[in-house]
PDB file of C-alpha atoms in Angstrom:
ATOM      1  CA  MET A   1       0.000   0.000   0.000  1.00 48.00           C
ATOM      2  CA  VAL A   2       2.884   2.345   0.763  1.00 46.00           C
ATOM      3  CA  ALA A   3       4.239   1.808  -2.746  1.00 47.00           C
ATOM      4  CA  LEU A   4       0.836   2.563  -4.190  1.00 46.00           C
ATOM      5  CA  LEU A   5       0.533   5.806  -2.197  1.00 44.00           C
ATOM      6  CA  ALA A   6       3.986   6.960  -3.244  1.00 45.00           C
ATOM      7  CA  LYS A   7       3.235   5.995  -6.847  1.00 45.00           C
ATOM      8  CA  ARG A   8       0.176   8.245  -6.838  1.00 44.00           C
ATOM      9  CA  PHE A   9       2.256  11.277  -5.877  1.00 40.00           C
ATOM     10  CA  PHE A  10       4.768  10.606  -8.608  1.00 42.00           C
ATOM     11  CA  THR A  11       2.208   9.843 -11.306  1.00 42.00           C
ATOM     12  CA  ASN A  12       2.103  13.038 -13.315  1.00 39.00           C
ATOM     13  CA  VAL A  13       2.249  11.690 -16.840  1.00 38.00           C
ATOM     14  CA  GLN A  14      -0.140   9.852 -19.146  1.00 41.00           C
ATOM     15  CA  ASN A  15       0.358   6.076 -19.077  1.00 45.00           C
ATOM     16  CA  ASP A  16       0.822   5.977 -22.836  1.00 44.00           C
ATOM     17  CA  ALA A  17       3.676   8.488 -22.772  1.00 42.00           C
ATOM     18  CA  PRO A  18       7.299   7.324 -23.082  1.00 40.00           C
ATOM     19  CA  PRO A  19       9.259   7.102 -19.822  1.00 40.00           C
ATOM     20  CA  ILE A  20      10.651  10.464 -18.792  1.00 38.00           C
ATOM     21  CA  ALA A  21      12.929   9.015 -16.122  1.00 41.00           C
ATOM     22  CA  THR A  22      14.617   5.642 -16.220  1.00 41.00           C
ATOM     23  CA  TYR A  23      15.174   3.445 -13.190  1.00 40.00           C
ATOM     24  CA  ASN A  24      18.813   4.596 -12.937  1.00 42.00           C
ATOM     25  CA  ASP A  25      17.791   8.231 -13.326  1.00 41.00           C
ATOM     26  CA  LEU A  26      15.381   7.820 -10.458  1.00 44.00           C
ATOM     27  CA  LYS A  27      17.964   6.274  -8.162  1.00 41.00           C
ATOM     28  CA  ARG A  28      20.401   9.177  -8.454  1.00 40.00           C
ATOM     29  CA  PRO A  29      18.461  11.919  -6.634  1.00 43.00           C
ATOM     30  CA  ILE A  30      17.114   9.474  -4.045  1.00 41.00           C
ATOM     31  CA  ALA A  31      20.364   7.612  -3.505  1.00 40.00           C
ATOM     32  CA  THR A  32      21.256   9.757  -0.516  1.00 40.00           C
ATOM     33  CA  LEU A  33      18.275   8.384   1.409  1.00 40.00           C
ATOM     34  CA  PRO A  34      18.938   5.434   3.727  1.00 41.00           C
ATOM     35  CA  PRO A  35      17.627   2.028   2.603  1.00 43.00           C
ATOM     36  CA  PRO A  36      13.893   2.305   3.316  1.00 41.00           C
ATOM     37  CA  LYS A  37      13.481  -0.312   6.015  1.00 38.00           C
ATOM     38  CA  LYS A  38      11.104   1.826   8.039  1.00 37.00           C
ATOM     39  CA  ILE A  39       7.936   3.664   7.161  1.00 38.00           C
ATOM     40  CA  ASN A  40       9.694   6.993   7.725  1.00 41.00           C
ATOM     41  CA  ASP A  41      12.087   6.259   4.870  1.00 41.00           C
ATOM     42  CA  PHE A  42       9.157   5.773   2.509  1.00 46.00           C
ATOM     43  CA  LEU A  43       7.637   8.977   3.792  1.00 47.00           C
ATOM     44  CA  GLY A  44      10.894  10.666   2.807  1.00 45.00           C
ATOM     45  CA  ILE A  45      10.453   9.407  -0.742  1.00 47.00           C
ATOM     46  CA  TRP A  46       6.806  10.444  -0.546  1.00 46.00           C
ATOM     47  CA  VAL A  47       7.738  14.000   0.458  1.00 44.00           C
ATOM     48  CA  TYR A  48      10.382  14.071  -2.270  1.00 44.00           C
ATOM     49  CA  GLY A  49       7.609  13.243  -4.731  1.00 47.00           C
ATOM     50  CA  LEU A  50       5.572  16.164  -3.446  1.00 44.00           C
ATOM     51  CA  PHE A  51       8.509  18.492  -4.097  1.00 42.00           C
ATOM     52  CA  LEU A  52       8.862  17.132  -7.631  1.00 43.00           C
ATOM     53  CA  ARG A  53       5.205  17.854  -8.307  1.00 42.00           C
ATOM     54  CA  LYS A  54       5.473  21.332  -6.809  1.00 40.00           C
ATOM     55  CA  ASP A  55       8.539  21.994  -8.919  1.00 40.00           C
ATOM     56  CA  GLY A  56       6.684  20.959 -12.045  1.00 43.00           C
ATOM     57  CA  ARG A  57       8.953  18.034 -12.822  1.00 43.00           C
ATOM     58  CA  LYS A  58       7.433  14.819 -14.209  1.00 43.00           C
ATOM     59  CA  TRP A  59       8.525  11.305 -13.398  1.00 43.00           C
ATOM     60  CA  HIS A  60       7.250   8.098 -14.975  1.00 43.00           C
ATOM     61  CA  ASN A  61       5.167   6.087 -12.525  1.00 47.00           C
ATOM     62  CA  HIS A  62       6.753   2.780 -13.564  1.00 44.00           C
ATOM     63  CA  ALA A  63      10.214   4.060 -12.662  1.00 45.00           C
ATOM     64  CA  VAL A  64       8.976   4.926  -9.176  1.00 50.00           C
ATOM     65  CA  ILE A  65       7.399   1.513  -8.782  1.00 48.00           C
ATOM     66  CA  CYS A  66      10.655  -0.171  -9.840  1.00 47.00           C
ATOM     67  CA  TYR A  67      12.622   1.707  -7.187  1.00 47.00           C
ATOM     68  CA  LEU A  68      10.147   1.124  -4.387  1.00 51.00           C
ATOM     69  CA  CYS A  69       9.504  -2.510  -5.248  1.00 48.00           C
ATOM     70  CA  ASP A  70      13.218  -3.248  -5.025  1.00 49.00           C
ATOM     71  CA  LYS A  71      13.040  -2.157  -1.388  1.00 45.00           C
ATOM     72  CA  ILE A  72       9.754  -3.650  -0.173  1.00 50.00           C
ATOM     73  CA  ASP A  73       9.166  -7.214   0.959  1.00 50.00           C
ATOM     74  CA  PHE A  74       5.963  -8.302  -0.767  1.00 51.00           C
ATOM     75  CA  SER A  75       6.019 -11.883   0.497  1.00 56.00           C
ATOM     76  CA  HIS A  76       3.418 -11.241   3.221  1.00 62.00           C
ATOM     77  CA  SER A  77       0.396 -10.905   0.950  1.00 62.00           C
ATOM     78  CA  MET A  78       1.316 -13.995  -1.064  1.00 83.00           C
ATOM     79  CA  LYS A  79       1.875 -15.975   2.131  1.00 90.00           C
ATOM     80  CA  GLN A  80      -1.507 -14.770   3.306  1.00 92.00           C
ATOM     81  CA  LEU A  81      -3.114 -15.913   0.033  1.00 96.00           C
ATOM     82  CA  LYS A  82      -1.685 -19.414   0.432  1.00 96.00           C
ATOM     83  CA  GLU A  83      -2.793 -19.529   4.053  1.00 95.00           C
ATOM     84  CA  ARG A  84      -6.319 -18.537   3.055  1.00 96.00           C
ATOM     85  CA  ILE A  85      -6.389 -21.204   0.342  1.00 97.00           C
ATOM     86  CA  LEU A  86      -5.373 -23.812   2.905  1.00 96.00           C
ATOM     87  CA  SER A  87      -7.784 -22.633   5.576  1.00 95.00           C
ATOM     88  CA  ASP A  88     -10.823 -21.592   3.507  1.00 95.00           C
ATOM     89  CA  GLY A  89     -10.389 -23.388   0.182  1.00 94.00           C
ATOM     90  CA  LYS A  90     -12.449 -26.500  -0.522  1.00 93.00           C
ATOM     91  CA  CYS A  91     -11.265 -29.290  -2.782  1.00 91.00           C
ATOM     92  CA  PHE A  92     -13.559 -31.445  -4.929  1.00 89.00           C
ATOM     93  CA  ASP A  93     -13.012 -34.417  -7.208  1.00 86.00           C
ATOM     94  CA  GLY A  94     -11.827 -33.617 -10.708  1.00 83.00           C
ATOM     95  CA  GLY A  95      -9.215 -31.031  -9.705  1.00 86.00           C
ATOM     96  CA  ILE A  96     -11.724 -28.404  -8.582  1.00 89.00           C
ATOM     97  CA  LEU A  97     -10.730 -25.870  -5.920  1.00 94.00           C
ATOM     98  CA  LYS A  98     -13.440 -23.698  -4.431  1.00 94.00           C
ATOM     99  CA  VAL A  99     -12.380 -20.322  -2.994  1.00 96.00           C
ATOM    100  CA  ASP A 100     -15.747 -18.592  -2.930  1.00 94.00           C
ATOM    101  CA  ASN A 101     -15.270 -17.628   0.714  1.00 93.00           C
ATOM    102  CA  PHE A 102     -12.725 -14.922  -0.098  1.00 95.00           C
ATOM    103  CA  ILE A 103     -12.146 -14.555  -3.882  1.00 96.00           C
ATOM    104  CA  ASN A 104     -15.001 -15.277  -6.269  1.00 92.00           C
ATOM    105  CA  HIS A 105     -18.276 -15.086  -4.342  1.00 94.00           C
ATOM    106  CA  GLN A 106     -17.662 -13.464  -0.990  1.00 95.00           C
ATOM    107  CA  MET A 107     -14.504 -11.373  -1.352  1.00 95.00           C
ATOM    108  CA  ASP A 108     -11.804 -10.142   1.000  1.00 96.00           C
ATOM    109  CA  PRO A 109     -11.151  -6.613  -0.325  1.00 96.00           C
ATOM    110  CA  VAL A 110      -7.970  -6.102   1.698  1.00 95.00           C
ATOM    111  CA  LEU A 111      -6.392  -9.283   0.366  1.00 95.00           C
ATOM    112  CA  MET A 112      -7.686  -8.487  -3.119  1.00 96.00           C
ATOM    113  CA  ARG A 113      -5.993  -5.083  -3.016  1.00 95.00           C
ATOM    114  CA  GLU A 114      -2.708  -6.586  -1.857  1.00 95.00           C
ATOM    115  CA  MET A 115      -2.816  -9.183  -4.618  1.00 96.00           C
ATOM    116  CA  ALA A 116      -3.507  -6.462  -7.175  1.00 96.00           C
ATOM    117  CA  GLU A 117      -0.521  -4.454  -5.969  1.00 95.00           C
ATOM    118  CA  GLU A 118       1.669  -7.525  -6.301  1.00 96.00           C
ATOM    119  CA  LEU A 119       0.519  -8.067  -9.883  1.00 97.00           C
ATOM    120  CA  VAL A 120       1.257  -4.406 -10.625  1.00 96.00           C
ATOM    121  CA  ARG A 121       4.754  -4.905  -9.220  1.00 95.00           C
ATOM    122  CA  ARG A 122       5.368  -8.000 -11.341  1.00 96.00           C
ATOM    123  CA  PHE A 123       4.348  -6.200 -14.529  1.00 97.00           C
ATOM    124  CA  SER A 124       5.999  -2.888 -13.664  1.00 95.00           C
ATOM    125  CA  ASN A 125       8.375  -3.144 -16.631  1.00 95.00           C
ATOM    126  CA  HIS A 126       5.462  -3.246 -19.070  1.00 97.00           C
ATOM    127  CA  SER A 127       3.682  -0.253 -20.540  1.00 96.00           C
ATOM    128  CA  ILE A 128       0.009  -1.029 -19.878  1.00 98.00           C
ATOM    129  CA  ASN A 129      -2.889   1.268 -20.717  1.00 98.00           C
ATOM    130  CA  LYS A 130      -5.804  -1.113 -20.182  1.00 98.00           C
ATOM    131  CA  VAL A 131      -6.745  -4.135 -18.086  1.00 98.00           C
ATOM    132  CA  ILE A 132      -9.000  -6.811 -19.584  1.00 98.00           C
ATOM    133  CA  THR A 133     -10.836  -9.752 -18.045  1.00 98.00           C
ATOM    134  CA  ILE A 134     -13.865 -12.011 -18.557  1.00 95.00           C
ATOM    135  CA  GLU A 135     -16.985 -11.788 -16.430  1.00 92.00           C
ATOM    136  CA  ALA A 136     -17.644 -12.567 -13.736  1.00 89.00           C
ATOM    137  CA  SER A 137     -14.969 -13.811 -11.325  1.00 92.00           C
ATOM    138  CA  GLY A 138     -12.173 -11.867 -12.985  1.00 95.00           C
ATOM    139  CA  ILE A 139     -13.858  -8.486 -12.585  1.00 97.00           C
ATOM    140  CA  ALA A 140     -12.934  -7.844  -8.934  1.00 97.00           C
ATOM    141  CA  PRO A 141      -9.168  -8.445  -9.245  1.00 97.00           C
ATOM    142  CA  ALA A 142      -9.112  -6.674 -12.610  1.00 98.00           C
ATOM    143  CA  ILE A 143     -10.715  -3.553 -11.150  1.00 97.00           C
ATOM    144  CA  MET A 144      -8.210  -3.541  -8.291  1.00 97.00           C
ATOM    145  CA  VAL A 145      -5.316  -3.824 -10.746  1.00 98.00           C
ATOM    146  CA  GLY A 146      -6.816  -1.143 -12.989  1.00 98.00           C
ATOM    147  CA  ALA A 147      -7.205   1.193 -10.017  1.00 97.00           C
ATOM    148  CA  ALA A 148      -3.576   0.622  -8.997  1.00 96.00           C
ATOM    149  CA  LEU A 149      -2.395   1.317 -12.556  1.00 97.00           C
ATOM    150  CA  ASN A 150      -4.896   4.156 -13.063  1.00 97.00           C
ATOM    151  CA  VAL A 151      -6.083   2.656 -16.364  1.00 98.00           C
ATOM    152  CA  PRO A 152      -9.517   1.579 -17.675  1.00 98.00           C
ATOM    153  CA  VAL A 153     -10.791  -1.966 -17.119  1.00 98.00           C
ATOM    154  CA  LEU A 154     -12.633  -3.834 -19.868  1.00 98.00           C
ATOM    155  CA  PHE A 155     -14.478  -7.102 -19.297  1.00 97.00           C
ATOM    156  CA  ALA A 156     -15.583  -9.510 -22.011  1.00 97.00           C
ATOM    157  CA  LYS A 157     -19.284 -10.285 -21.778  1.00 96.00           C
ATOM    158  CA  LYS A 158     -20.634 -13.825 -21.858  1.00 90.00           C
ATOM    159  CA  LYS A 159     -23.873 -12.702 -23.486  1.00 87.00           C
ATOM    160  CA  MET A 160     -23.978 -10.691 -26.685  1.00 88.00           C
ATOM    161  CA  PRO A 161     -25.981  -7.500 -26.018  1.00 89.00           C
ATOM    162  CA  SER A 162     -28.162  -6.320 -28.882  1.00 89.00           C
ATOM    163  CA  THR A 163     -26.938  -2.784 -28.212  1.00 92.00           C
ATOM    164  CA  MET A 164     -23.208  -3.547 -28.499  1.00 95.00           C
ATOM    165  CA  GLU A 165     -21.593  -1.869 -31.482  1.00 94.00           C
ATOM    166  CA  ASN A 166     -18.625  -3.200 -33.483  1.00 95.00           C
ATOM    167  CA  MET A 167     -18.670  -6.522 -31.682  1.00 95.00           C
ATOM    168  CA  LEU A 168     -15.667  -8.855 -31.519  1.00 97.00           C
ATOM    169  CA  VAL A 169     -16.619 -12.435 -30.620  1.00 97.00           C
ATOM    170  CA  THR A 170     -14.777 -15.619 -29.681  1.00 97.00           C
ATOM    171  CA  GLU A 171     -15.633 -19.001 -28.158  1.00 94.00           C
ATOM    172  CA  VAL A 172     -14.489 -20.195 -24.721  1.00 93.00           C
ATOM    173  CA  PHE A 173     -14.882 -23.625 -23.155  1.00 88.00           C
ATOM    174  CA  SER A 174     -15.610 -23.619 -19.411  1.00 82.00           C
ATOM    175  CA  PHE A 175     -13.892 -26.433 -17.502  1.00 72.00           C
ATOM    176  CA  THR A 176     -16.065 -26.061 -14.398  1.00 69.00           C
ATOM    177  CA  LYS A 177     -19.365 -25.731 -16.285  1.00 75.00           C
ATOM    178  CA  ASN A 178     -18.404 -28.166 -19.059  1.00 81.00           C
ATOM    179  CA  ARG A 179     -19.823 -26.072 -21.868  1.00 86.00           C
ATOM    180  CA  THR A 180     -18.742 -23.665 -24.590  1.00 91.00           C
ATOM    181  CA  TYR A 181     -19.988 -20.084 -24.598  1.00 90.00           C
ATOM    182  CA  SER A 182     -19.439 -16.952 -26.655  1.00 94.00           C
ATOM    183  CA  VAL A 183     -17.680 -13.927 -25.181  1.00 95.00           C
ATOM    184  CA  CYS A 184     -17.559 -10.516 -26.765  1.00 97.00           C
ATOM    185  CA  VAL A 185     -16.191  -6.999 -26.464  1.00 97.00           C
ATOM    186  CA  SER A 186     -16.752  -3.878 -28.493  1.00 97.00           C
ATOM    187  CA  SER A 187     -13.881  -2.817 -30.732  1.00 97.00           C
ATOM    188  CA  ASN A 188     -14.747   0.714 -29.600  1.00 97.00           C
ATOM    189  CA  TYR A 189     -12.993  -0.167 -26.327  1.00 98.00           C
ATOM    190  CA  LEU A 190     -10.328  -2.596 -27.530  1.00 98.00           C
ATOM    191  CA  THR A 191      -8.261  -1.019 -30.265  1.00 98.00           C
ATOM    192  CA  ALA A 192      -4.867  -1.250 -31.915  1.00 98.00           C
ATOM    193  CA  ASP A 193      -3.651   1.487 -29.569  1.00 98.00           C
ATOM    194  CA  ASP A 194      -4.248  -0.637 -26.475  1.00 98.00           C
ATOM    195  CA  ARG A 195      -1.529  -2.472 -24.551  1.00 98.00           C
ATOM    196  CA  VAL A 196      -3.485  -4.777 -22.317  1.00 98.00           C
ATOM    197  CA  LEU A 197      -2.924  -6.876 -19.222  1.00 98.00           C
ATOM    198  CA  PHE A 198      -5.320  -9.802 -18.791  1.00 98.00           C
ATOM    199  CA  VAL A 199      -6.270 -10.498 -15.158  1.00 98.00           C
ATOM    200  CA  ASP A 200      -8.304 -13.448 -13.905  1.00 98.00           C
ATOM    201  CA  ASP A 201      -8.852 -15.405 -10.714  1.00 97.00           C
ATOM    202  CA  PHE A 202      -7.812 -18.851 -12.000  1.00 96.00           C
ATOM    203  CA  LEU A 203      -5.519 -20.317 -14.624  1.00 97.00           C
ATOM    204  CA  ALA A 204      -6.260 -23.992 -15.294  1.00 95.00           C
ATOM    205  CA  ASN A 205      -6.510 -25.197 -18.884  1.00 94.00           C
ATOM    206  CA  GLY A 206      -6.114 -21.628 -20.133  1.00 96.00           C
ATOM    207  CA  ASN A 207      -9.314 -21.563 -22.188  1.00 95.00           C
ATOM    208  CA  ALA A 208     -10.425 -18.129 -20.987  1.00 95.00           C
ATOM    209  CA  ALA A 209      -6.926 -16.784 -21.628  1.00 97.00           C
ATOM    210  CA  LYS A 210      -6.941 -18.213 -25.158  1.00 97.00           C
ATOM    211  CA  GLY A 211     -10.279 -16.522 -25.799  1.00 97.00           C
ATOM    212  CA  ILE A 212      -8.819 -13.200 -24.702  1.00 98.00           C
ATOM    213  CA  ILE A 213      -5.789 -13.733 -26.943  1.00 98.00           C
ATOM    214  CA  ASP A 214      -8.183 -14.197 -29.881  1.00 98.00           C
ATOM    215  CA  LEU A 215     -10.079 -10.999 -29.039  1.00 98.00           C
ATOM    216  CA  VAL A 216      -6.828  -9.062 -28.644  1.00 98.00           C
ATOM    217  CA  GLU A 217      -5.580 -10.333 -32.008  1.00 98.00           C
ATOM    218  CA  GLN A 218      -8.880  -9.439 -33.700  1.00 98.00           C
ATOM    219  CA  SER A 219      -8.634  -5.890 -32.361  1.00 98.00           C
ATOM    220  CA  GLY A 220      -4.968  -5.392 -33.237  1.00 98.00           C
ATOM    221  CA  ALA A 221      -4.156  -4.572 -29.608  1.00 98.00           C
ATOM    222  CA  THR A 222      -0.952  -5.692 -27.886  1.00 98.00           C
ATOM    223  CA  LEU A 223      -1.031  -8.270 -25.103  1.00 98.00           C
ATOM    224  CA  GLU A 224       1.508  -7.193 -22.479  1.00 98.00           C
ATOM    225  CA  GLY A 225       0.944 -10.124 -20.127  1.00 98.00           C
ATOM    226  CA  MET A 226      -1.462 -12.209 -18.085  1.00 98.00           C
ATOM    227  CA  GLY A 227      -1.818 -12.209 -14.310  1.00 98.00           C
ATOM    228  CA  PHE A 228      -3.673 -14.776 -12.231  1.00 98.00           C
ATOM    229  CA  LEU A 229      -4.414 -15.105  -8.542  1.00 98.00           C
ATOM    230  CA  ILE A 230      -4.253 -18.915  -8.545  1.00 97.00           C
ATOM    231  CA  GLU A 231      -2.783 -21.302 -11.103  1.00 98.00           C
ATOM    232  CA  LYS A 232      -3.420 -25.034 -11.212  1.00 96.00           C
ATOM    233  CA  GLY A 233       0.091 -26.053 -12.161  1.00 96.00           C
ATOM    234  CA  PHE A 234      -0.944 -29.670 -12.703  1.00 95.00           C
ATOM    235  CA  GLN A 235      -3.088 -28.620 -15.683  1.00 95.00           C
ATOM    236  CA  ARG A 236      -1.609 -27.619 -19.013  1.00 92.00           C
ATOM    237  CA  GLY A 237      -2.786 -24.014 -19.386  1.00 96.00           C
ATOM    238  CA  GLY A 238       0.189 -22.262 -17.836  1.00 97.00           C
ATOM    239  CA  ASP A 239       2.771 -24.249 -19.773  1.00 96.00           C
ATOM    240  CA  GLU A 240       0.943 -23.672 -23.067  1.00 97.00           C
ATOM    241  CA  LEU A 241       0.698 -19.926 -22.545  1.00 98.00           C
ATOM    242  CA  ARG A 242       4.323 -19.582 -21.460  1.00 97.00           C
ATOM    243  CA  SER A 243       5.450 -21.599 -24.492  1.00 97.00           C
ATOM    244  CA  ARG A 244       3.870 -18.885 -26.646  1.00 97.00           C
ATOM    245  CA  GLY A 245       6.223 -16.313 -25.132  1.00 97.00           C
ATOM    246  CA  ILE A 246       3.541 -14.602 -23.038  1.00 98.00           C
ATOM    247  CA  HIS A 247       4.587 -13.082 -19.726  1.00 98.00           C
ATOM    248  CA  ILE A 248       2.548 -15.078 -17.184  1.00 98.00           C
ATOM    249  CA  GLU A 249       2.431 -14.345 -13.463  1.00 98.00           C
ATOM    250  CA  SER A 250       0.491 -16.427 -10.936  1.00 97.00           C
ATOM    251  CA  LEU A 251       0.462 -15.436  -7.275  1.00 97.00           C
ATOM    252  CA  ALA A 252      -0.106 -18.976  -6.000  1.00 97.00           C
ATOM    253  CA  ILE A 253       0.655 -22.107  -8.040  1.00 97.00           C
ATOM    254  CA  ILE A 254      -0.887 -25.381  -6.925  1.00 97.00           C
ATOM    255  CA  ASP A 255       1.020 -28.460  -8.008  1.00 96.00           C
ATOM    256  CA  SER A 256      -1.473 -31.034  -6.802  1.00 94.00           C
ATOM    257  CA  LEU A 257      -4.978 -31.530  -5.451  1.00 94.00           C
ATOM    258  CA  ASP A 258      -4.590 -35.288  -5.196  1.00 92.00           C
ATOM    259  CA  ASN A 259      -6.671 -36.839  -2.415  1.00 89.00           C
ATOM    260  CA  CYS A 260      -8.023 -33.320  -1.825  1.00 88.00           C
ATOM    261  CA  THR A 261      -4.686 -32.269  -0.361  1.00 91.00           C
ATOM    262  CA  ILE A 262      -3.494 -28.847  -1.557  1.00 94.00           C
ATOM    263  CA  THR A 263       0.198 -28.823  -2.463  1.00 94.00           C
ATOM    264  CA  PHE A 264       1.870 -25.570  -3.544  1.00 95.00           C
ATOM    265  CA  ARG A 265       4.828 -25.224  -5.871  1.00 90.00           C
TER     266      ARG A 265
END
């Protein structure tokens, strides 16, 4: 959260603009500060950001994130996610993990925010101007990530509205529901100028992700990466997507659900 607050003070440039300060440029004026092991050190960087804004100087938000994220230990939120999966997750036959107590039915907004900030950190070297997801479980984490990046969030609809203009459509097979459905977005909101990050709650067989790839390709947009809260590492989706050269980040990877025992990678 501290990184996010500091980022907001430094953000004084459109996300689609080229970086005005590189990571090394940023380190030079702040290098005299002690390693930020305490909150006061971050407040020093925070105040420095206020002076930059007052002075009219502009710094690229990603450069600030890179500096801060080098200094912050983010392991707590991911440890907390794994602990919640173990304590509140429910395992069913067929490799199904139910986390509707805190992710995709009832939601823990504090944990969701922390997970979003971690995804932002992991994709901080990408230039992203839009977040995309598929309704419905991906909407909450996508909105959190979009808010942290200060970019719009677009979700693909599972029903084709009669009022949607310039519709792009693809087919997605649902593993949990065992059926194929159409998803769509309007090309008014997904264009060749967009550099998108796909965010979803689960990565299993990767069918939803493949549907998004198709929509992105139809629109001419650029896929910067894909971020997931939980990945089922024992299913083939993650390996297939990574083999295509896509930057994939999963906050918790489960290697096995055999005998309804959750084993993390």
